[in-house]
């Protein structure tokens, strides 16, 4: 028997739990997500989205609808039904954008979402300190490094708006810890994200008043990054991998990715309209000689959409990122706007070397951030 009502506050708290759990692993974020969806559905809170005027003003709704249904449509023509089903099941991630959008009618404070995420990220520091090998030696280090760059961006925003010395010192100390952890994470895409986005961090630290000092801080940050042994080691490995790939040896982390990207581009050019369907990438790649290098997806969100659903898939994903960045840019001086903007930029960079929209943590977080646009001051989000 369906429950008639459950307080929206309960859904708000479970959503805060989701933000807290994003850095903590697949199992725990999945459990938190199931709790949130259950509360949302059985409380009838989803009925709040019946407001047609509200839906019309939310530009992100359209690409999200496409992203939800495309994997299931792609199941109709995929050559690998089993793999396709695994990917199609992940489309439920996009429901969380609707969950958080339905909470916007109650104007819950977004700061609790941000603080929940930072609390989870800081808690994960303990796991890294005691069990670093469980992160560095697995694909987790990619997500790990991106989330810490995101955390550094958020801390820089809080520093910019802090008014007393104690909070500023605490924020600065935590920022430096995140930076050190980023160095030891060995996530090269995290290093790249820091290189590209740290000017925003230093701009915030100086409150946008000193351009020359911002440039100097940026150069100091890059120097500290590049003189560290872990970063130098990863750069040497990257250069070695690229050299081997040019020689035809793709059996290295970067060489493997180059091989997957090249294959994805070839497949897309042969199937530009509809792609090869959900999960069809692996079957299509088997025609190439390096069968040992065949993966289920091309480790790039944009190539995944293009190869699976053709040009339409690529357009939808670019459309979503365009809306996210354009909308949040107008509100970059607010907590909500910067929260959305910074994650959009981090995950955009991260999507170049991995399929972040399929990863449980980053995929669910992207959905939450997308729906969070409903909290922006202007409803034309």
Tab-separated table of C-alpha atoms in Angstrom, residues 23-24 118-132 135 144 148 173-174 177-182:
chain	number	residue	atom	x	y	z
A	23	UNK	CA	33.406	9.927	-2.797
A	24	UNK	CA	32.998	6.822	-0.622
A	118	UNK	CA	33.103	18.027	1.246
A	119	UNK	CA	32.566	16.038	4.446
A	120	UNK	CA	32.496	12.769	2.494
A	121	UNK	CA	35.566	13.806	0.517
A	122	UNK	CA	37.454	14.652	3.707
A	123	UNK	CA	36.413	11.352	5.302
A	124	UNK	CA	37.790	9.516	2.288
A	125	UNK	CA	41.180	11.037	3.116
A	126	UNK	CA	41.446	8.532	5.973
A	127	UNK	CA	40.935	5.629	3.574
A	128	UNK	CA	43.642	7.030	1.307
A	129	UNK	CA	46.057	7.526	4.220
A	130	UNK	CA	45.665	3.991	5.579
A	131	UNK	CA	45.098	2.078	2.312
A	132	UNK	CA	46.715	4.122	-0.514
A	135	UNK	CA	43.243	3.501	-4.713
A	144	UNK	CA	39.623	10.119	-6.800
A	148	UNK	CA	39.769	16.296	-5.129
A	173	UNK	CA	44.915	24.052	5.405
A	174	UNK	CA	42.331	21.656	3.966
A	177	UNK	CA	45.945	18.676	2.176
A	178	UNK	CA	43.739	18.068	-0.875
A	179	UNK	CA	46.579	19.281	-3.100
A	180	UNK	CA	49.078	16.895	-1.502
A	181	UNK	CA	46.622	14.012	-1.796
A	182	UNK	CA	46.035	14.922	-5.460
